[in-house]
Coordinates of N, CA and C in Angstrom, one line a residue:
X1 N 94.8 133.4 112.3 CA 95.2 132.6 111.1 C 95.2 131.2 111.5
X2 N 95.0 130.7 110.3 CA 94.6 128.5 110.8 C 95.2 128.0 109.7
X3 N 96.0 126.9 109.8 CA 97.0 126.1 108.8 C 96.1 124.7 108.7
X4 N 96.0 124.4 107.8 CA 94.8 123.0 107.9 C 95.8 122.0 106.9
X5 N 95.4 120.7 107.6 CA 96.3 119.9 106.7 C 95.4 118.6 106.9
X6 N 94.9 117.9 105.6 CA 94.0 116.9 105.5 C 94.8 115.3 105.5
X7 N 94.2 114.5 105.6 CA 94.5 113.3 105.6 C 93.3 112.5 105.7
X8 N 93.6 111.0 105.2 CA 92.8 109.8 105.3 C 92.3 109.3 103.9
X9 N 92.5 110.5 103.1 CA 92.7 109.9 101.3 C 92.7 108.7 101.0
X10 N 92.5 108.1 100.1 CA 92.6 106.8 99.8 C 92.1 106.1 98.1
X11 N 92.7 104.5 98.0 CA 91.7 103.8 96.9 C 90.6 103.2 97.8
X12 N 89.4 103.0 97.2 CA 88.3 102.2 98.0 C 87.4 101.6 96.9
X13 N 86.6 101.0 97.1 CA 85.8 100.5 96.3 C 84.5 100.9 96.5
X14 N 83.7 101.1 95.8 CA 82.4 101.6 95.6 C 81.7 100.8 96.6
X15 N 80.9 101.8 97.0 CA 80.1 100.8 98.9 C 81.1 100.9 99.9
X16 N 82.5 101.2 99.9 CA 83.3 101.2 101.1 C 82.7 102.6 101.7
X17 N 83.9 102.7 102.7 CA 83.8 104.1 103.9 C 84.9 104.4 103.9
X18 N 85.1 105.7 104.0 CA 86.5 106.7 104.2 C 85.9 107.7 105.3
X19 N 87.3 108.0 106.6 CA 87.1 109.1 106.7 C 88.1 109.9 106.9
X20 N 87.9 111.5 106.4 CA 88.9 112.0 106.0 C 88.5 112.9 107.4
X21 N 90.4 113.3 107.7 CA 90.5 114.4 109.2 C 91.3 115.7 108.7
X22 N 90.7 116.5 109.4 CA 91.3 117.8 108.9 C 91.9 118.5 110.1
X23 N 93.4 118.7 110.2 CA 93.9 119.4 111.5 C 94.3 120.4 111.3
X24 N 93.8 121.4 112.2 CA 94.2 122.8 112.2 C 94.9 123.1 113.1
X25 N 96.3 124.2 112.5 CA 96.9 124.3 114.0 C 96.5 126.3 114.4
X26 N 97.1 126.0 115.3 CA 96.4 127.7 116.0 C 95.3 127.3 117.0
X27 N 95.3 128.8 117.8 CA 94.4 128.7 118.9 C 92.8 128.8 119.0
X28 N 92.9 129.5 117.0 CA 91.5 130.0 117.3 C 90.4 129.3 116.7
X29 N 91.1 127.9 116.4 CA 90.2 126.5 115.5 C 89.1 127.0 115.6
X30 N 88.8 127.3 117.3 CA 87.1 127.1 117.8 C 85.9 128.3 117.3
X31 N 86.9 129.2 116.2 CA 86.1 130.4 116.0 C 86.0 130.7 114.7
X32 N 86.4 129.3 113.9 CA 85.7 129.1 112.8 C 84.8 128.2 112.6
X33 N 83.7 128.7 111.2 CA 83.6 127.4 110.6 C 83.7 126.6 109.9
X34 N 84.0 125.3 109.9 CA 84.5 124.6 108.7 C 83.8 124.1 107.7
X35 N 84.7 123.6 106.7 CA 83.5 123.1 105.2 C 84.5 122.3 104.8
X36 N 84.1 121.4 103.9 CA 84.4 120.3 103.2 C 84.0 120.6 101.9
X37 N 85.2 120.9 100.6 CA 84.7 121.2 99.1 C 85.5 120.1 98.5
X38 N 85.3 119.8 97.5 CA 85.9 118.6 96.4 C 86.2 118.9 95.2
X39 N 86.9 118.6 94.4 CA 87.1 118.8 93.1 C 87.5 117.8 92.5
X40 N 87.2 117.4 91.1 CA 87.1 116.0 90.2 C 87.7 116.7 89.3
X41 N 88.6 115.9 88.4 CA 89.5 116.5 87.7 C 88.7 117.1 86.3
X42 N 89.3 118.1 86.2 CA 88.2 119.1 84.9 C 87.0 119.6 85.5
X43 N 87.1 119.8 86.5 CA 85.6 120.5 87.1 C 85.9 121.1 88.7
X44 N 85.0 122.1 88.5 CA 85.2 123.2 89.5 C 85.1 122.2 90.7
X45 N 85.8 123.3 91.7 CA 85.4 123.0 93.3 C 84.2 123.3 94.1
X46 N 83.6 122.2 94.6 CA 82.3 122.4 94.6 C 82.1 121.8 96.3
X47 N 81.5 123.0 96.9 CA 80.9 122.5 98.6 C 80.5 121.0 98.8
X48 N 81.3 120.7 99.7 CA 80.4 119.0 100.2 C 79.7 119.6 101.6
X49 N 79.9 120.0 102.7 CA 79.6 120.1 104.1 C 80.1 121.2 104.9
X50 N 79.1 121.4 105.3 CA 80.2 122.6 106.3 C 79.5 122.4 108.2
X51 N 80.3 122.4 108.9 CA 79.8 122.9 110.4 C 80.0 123.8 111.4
X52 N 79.1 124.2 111.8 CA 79.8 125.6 112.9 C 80.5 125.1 113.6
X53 N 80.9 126.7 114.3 CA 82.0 126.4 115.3 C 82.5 125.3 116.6
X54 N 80.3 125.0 116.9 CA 80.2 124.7 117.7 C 80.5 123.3 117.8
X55 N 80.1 122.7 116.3 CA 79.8 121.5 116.0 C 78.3 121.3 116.2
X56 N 77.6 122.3 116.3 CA 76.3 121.8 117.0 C 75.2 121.6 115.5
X57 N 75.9 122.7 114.4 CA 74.8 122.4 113.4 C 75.5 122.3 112.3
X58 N 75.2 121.6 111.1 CA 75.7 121.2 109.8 C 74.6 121.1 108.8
X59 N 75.4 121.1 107.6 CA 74.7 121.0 106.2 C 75.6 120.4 105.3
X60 N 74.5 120.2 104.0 CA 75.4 119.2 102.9 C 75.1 119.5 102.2
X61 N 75.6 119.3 100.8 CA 75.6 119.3 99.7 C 74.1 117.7 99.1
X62 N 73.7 118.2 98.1 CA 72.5 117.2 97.8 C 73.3 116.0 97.6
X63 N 73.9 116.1 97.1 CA 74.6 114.5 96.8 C 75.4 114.1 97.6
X64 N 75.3 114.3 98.8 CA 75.8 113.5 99.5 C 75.2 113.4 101.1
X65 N 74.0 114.4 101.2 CA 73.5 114.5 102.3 C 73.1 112.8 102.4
X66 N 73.1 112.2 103.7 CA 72.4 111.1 104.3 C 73.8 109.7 103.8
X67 N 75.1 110.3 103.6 CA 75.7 109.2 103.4 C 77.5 109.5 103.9
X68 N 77.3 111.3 103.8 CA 78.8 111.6 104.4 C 77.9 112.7 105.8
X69 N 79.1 112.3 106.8 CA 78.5 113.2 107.8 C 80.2 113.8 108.4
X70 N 79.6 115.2 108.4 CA 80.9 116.4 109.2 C 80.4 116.1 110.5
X71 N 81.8 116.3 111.1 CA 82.4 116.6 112.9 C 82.9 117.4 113.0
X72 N 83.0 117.6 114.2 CA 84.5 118.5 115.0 C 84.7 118.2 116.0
X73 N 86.1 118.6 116.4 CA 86.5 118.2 118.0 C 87.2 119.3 117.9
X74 N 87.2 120.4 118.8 CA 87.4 121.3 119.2 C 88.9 121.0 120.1
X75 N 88.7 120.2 120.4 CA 89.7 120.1 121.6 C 91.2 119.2 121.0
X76 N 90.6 118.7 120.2 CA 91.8 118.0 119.2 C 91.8 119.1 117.7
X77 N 91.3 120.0 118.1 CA 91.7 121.4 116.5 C 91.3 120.2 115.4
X78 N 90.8 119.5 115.3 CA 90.7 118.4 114.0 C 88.9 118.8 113.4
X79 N 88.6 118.6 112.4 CA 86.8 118.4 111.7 C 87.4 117.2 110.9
X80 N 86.2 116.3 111.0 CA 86.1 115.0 110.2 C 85.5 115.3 109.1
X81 N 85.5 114.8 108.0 CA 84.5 114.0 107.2 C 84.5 112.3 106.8
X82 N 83.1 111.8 107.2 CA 82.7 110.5 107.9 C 81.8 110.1 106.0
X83 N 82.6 109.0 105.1 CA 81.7 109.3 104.4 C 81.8 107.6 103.9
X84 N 80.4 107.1 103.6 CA 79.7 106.1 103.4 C 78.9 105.9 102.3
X85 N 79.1 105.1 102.0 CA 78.0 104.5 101.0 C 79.1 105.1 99.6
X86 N 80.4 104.9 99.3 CA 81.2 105.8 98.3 C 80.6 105.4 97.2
X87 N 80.8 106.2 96.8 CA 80.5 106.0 94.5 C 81.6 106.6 93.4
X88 N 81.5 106.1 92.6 CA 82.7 106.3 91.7 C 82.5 107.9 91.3
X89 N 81.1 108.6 91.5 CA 81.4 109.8 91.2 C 81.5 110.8 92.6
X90 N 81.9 110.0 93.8 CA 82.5 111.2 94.4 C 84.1 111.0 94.4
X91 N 84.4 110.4 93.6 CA 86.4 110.6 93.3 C 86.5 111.9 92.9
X92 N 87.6 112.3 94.0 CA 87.9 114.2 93.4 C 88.8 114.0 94.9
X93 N 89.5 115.1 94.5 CA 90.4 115.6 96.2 C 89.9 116.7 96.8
X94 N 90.2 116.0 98.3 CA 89.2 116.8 99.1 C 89.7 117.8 100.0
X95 N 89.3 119.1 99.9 CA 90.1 120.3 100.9 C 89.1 120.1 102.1
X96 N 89.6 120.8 103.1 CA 89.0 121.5 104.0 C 89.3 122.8 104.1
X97 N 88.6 123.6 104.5 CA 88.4 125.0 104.7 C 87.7 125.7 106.2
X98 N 88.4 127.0 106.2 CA 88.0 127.5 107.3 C 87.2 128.9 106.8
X99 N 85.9 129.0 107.7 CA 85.2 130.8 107.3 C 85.0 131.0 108.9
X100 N 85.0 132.4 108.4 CA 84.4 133.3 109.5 C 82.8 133.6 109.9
X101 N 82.0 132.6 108.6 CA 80.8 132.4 108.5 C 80.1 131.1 108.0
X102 N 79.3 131.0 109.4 CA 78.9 129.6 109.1 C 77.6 129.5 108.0
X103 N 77.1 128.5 107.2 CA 76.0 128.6 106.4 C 76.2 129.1 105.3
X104 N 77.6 129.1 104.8 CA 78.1 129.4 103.1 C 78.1 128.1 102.7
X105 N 78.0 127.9 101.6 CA 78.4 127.4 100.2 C 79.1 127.5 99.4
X106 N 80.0 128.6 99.5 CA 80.2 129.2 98.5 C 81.8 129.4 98.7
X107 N 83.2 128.9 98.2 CA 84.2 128.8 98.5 C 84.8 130.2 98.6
X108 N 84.3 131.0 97.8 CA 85.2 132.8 98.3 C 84.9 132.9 99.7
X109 N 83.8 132.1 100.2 CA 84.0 133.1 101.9 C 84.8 131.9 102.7
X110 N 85.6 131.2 102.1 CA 86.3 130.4 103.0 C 88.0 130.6 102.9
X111 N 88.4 131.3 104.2 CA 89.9 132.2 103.7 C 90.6 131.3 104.0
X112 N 91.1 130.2 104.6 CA 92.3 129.4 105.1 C 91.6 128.0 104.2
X113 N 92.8 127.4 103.4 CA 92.4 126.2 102.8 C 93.6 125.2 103.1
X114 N 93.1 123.7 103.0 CA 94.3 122.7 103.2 C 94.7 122.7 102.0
X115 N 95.6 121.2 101.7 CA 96.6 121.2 100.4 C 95.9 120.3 99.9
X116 N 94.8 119.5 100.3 CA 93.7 118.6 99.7 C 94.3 117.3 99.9
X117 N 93.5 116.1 99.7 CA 93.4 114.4 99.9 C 92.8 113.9 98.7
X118 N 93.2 113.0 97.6 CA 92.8 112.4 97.0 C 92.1 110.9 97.7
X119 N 90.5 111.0 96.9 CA 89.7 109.9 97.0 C 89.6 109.5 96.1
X120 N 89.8 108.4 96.2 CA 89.6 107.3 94.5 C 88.5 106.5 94.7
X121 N 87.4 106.1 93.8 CA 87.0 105.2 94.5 C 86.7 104.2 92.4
X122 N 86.7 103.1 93.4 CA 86.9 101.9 92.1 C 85.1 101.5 91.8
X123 N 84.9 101.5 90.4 CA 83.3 100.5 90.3 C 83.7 99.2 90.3

């Protein structure tokens, strides 16, 4: 089992940088993989990123590939999300999540969720 608790939320201004950290506690960080989903208010939760276990490989979501980038540090139980270039339509709060399978999309296969981080961002 993995307890995740996000942080680094914020107001920003359109063109700024946020990045948001996601810490997990427990031993077995290293044997999931993580993802990054968002939600805007009135609208479903929707995948931003996810990375394996290893940190070795990652994927995005189209609208944001080439401007947010996922991490991990294994050794600090923490996964980043590194995200650049903001726009008024990625305001939504942001979970992180844990699967037992890496290369989903898809929030049912992700069993341990944080309590989420509000991102605001201003035009």
């Amino acid at each position: 089992q993995v307890h995740l608790v996000e942080s680094g939320g914020g107001l920003v201004q359109a063109g700024a940088s946020l990045r948001l950290s996601c810490a997990a506690s427990g031993r077995t960080f290293s044997s999931y993989a993580m993802g990054w989903f968002r939600q805007a208010p009135g609208k479903e939760r929707v995948f931003v990123a996810a990375v394996s276990r290893g940190g070795g490989n990652t994927f995005y979501a189209s609208s944001v590939k080439g401007r947010f980038t996922v991490s991990r540090d294994n050794a600090k139980n923490t996964v980043y999300l590194q995200m650049n270039s903001l726009k008024p339509e990625d305001m939504a709060v942001y979970y992180c999540a844990a699967s037992k399978y890496y290369g989903t999309s898809t929030a049912g296969e992700y069993g341990y969720w944080g309590q989420g981080t509000q991102v605001t961002v201003s035009s």
